[in-house]
Amino acid sequence: MLHAPRTSFRTLFSLLFLIGNGAYAASVSETRPLYSFNQSPLIQIYGLPALGEARVLAHNQSNLALRMQIANNFTGARSNVELLNLDGEMHRLSLEWRQGLGGGMEWGAELPYVSYTGGFLDSTIERFHKATGLPQGGRENVALNQIDFHYARNGVDLVNLDHSASGPGDLRLFAAKQLDVNKIFSDFDAALRISLKLPTGNEKELLGSGSTDLALWLSAARTQGGNAWNPYGGAGVLLMSETKVLPSLQRKYVGFGTLGVSHKFFPQLAFNLQVDGHSPFYEGSSYRQLSAYSAQGLAGASWEISRRQFLEFSVSEDIITNTSPDVVFNFSFSTPF
């Protein structure tokens, strides 16, 4: 169970240092995007992918990544037809494995473990808003650290999670093919990526969507070394079968994209600025939380402990307000395996 945040952190960082403790190898690694996608409880259940690297693993190379995302949600709206409350914290711990197949191809899998809790960030966020003069958005009028993920339409509850819940999420399988773009664009890498999400999570507790989702997208990045500012980005489409979460409002396809820039101020330490966005997952609602375009802004850093072994941290904020969590903290450790 991941209900206790301190226990989650201890478990995560214990695993990090047990998995790898290498010396830094003086070499330039590829440009790496921040691992991120919308962690709204009504969106993360689908197969929306993170961008992924523009360079696939070489033959017989493999990589293991352990990631944790802590998302704090607080938004809501009410009308004569609809009622929406998204108040609570989500912890997503995932294990990802990738294997290079040769011929410029790789494949892999990711299994998340998702927990919904009252969390521990509410009071910190309220104090931060007060100190900076930012609006509380009604936070001061509700109890701290509660769980209330609720959507009703015409008086009928369609989503109603008011208790702690945790369990395995939806399994993701993926593959990638390296594209030969260097003859046209020097110092650039590009990869075509595909992901299949299977309905292995319990949709009644928002651990999965109950749908099978297929995503196809392009990831590209400039890979100049030294002090270069390396842009990266990509875009694609997500196709979904019928969900068991708000099926009457679901859109069957979504477009998504990422733009970012990475800069190495030190040989081992890279800093990133990134924007993720996607089209609406739902239609027929008057609320932007469901039916609006979404964008998240991220700032983060990646430390290369040794060759191809990375420790990463980033923070995400909702650029288009109320379409993604107020704040998401992303932690990641990846190592050759």
XYZ file of C-alpha atoms in Angstrom, residues 32-38 49-53 67-69 272 274 276 298-302 312-316 329-333:
33
model
C 16.360 13.478 -22.705
C 12.813 14.820 -22.300
C 11.201 14.951 -18.871
C 8.892 12.035 -18.105
C 5.429 13.537 -17.844
C 1.800 13.340 -18.920
C -1.467 14.710 -17.507
C 2.127 8.552 -23.239
C 5.177 10.466 -22.118
C 7.261 11.678 -25.076
C 10.165 9.249 -24.683
C 13.688 9.590 -26.037
C 9.341 6.529 -11.382
C 7.085 8.237 -8.880
C 4.589 11.028 -9.496
C 14.902 21.170 -18.965
C 8.975 21.582 -21.231
C 2.944 19.032 -22.654
C 7.455 21.685 -16.429
C 10.865 22.592 -15.095
C 13.305 19.897 -14.089
C 16.846 18.593 -13.902
C 18.560 15.329 -14.713
C 15.617 13.085 -12.500
C 13.310 15.532 -10.746
C 10.723 17.902 -12.186
C 7.703 19.971 -11.171
C 4.601 20.392 -13.323
C 6.189 16.300 -8.459
C 8.003 13.812 -10.706
C 10.864 11.608 -9.517
C 12.692 9.161 -11.780
C 15.685 6.849 -11.657
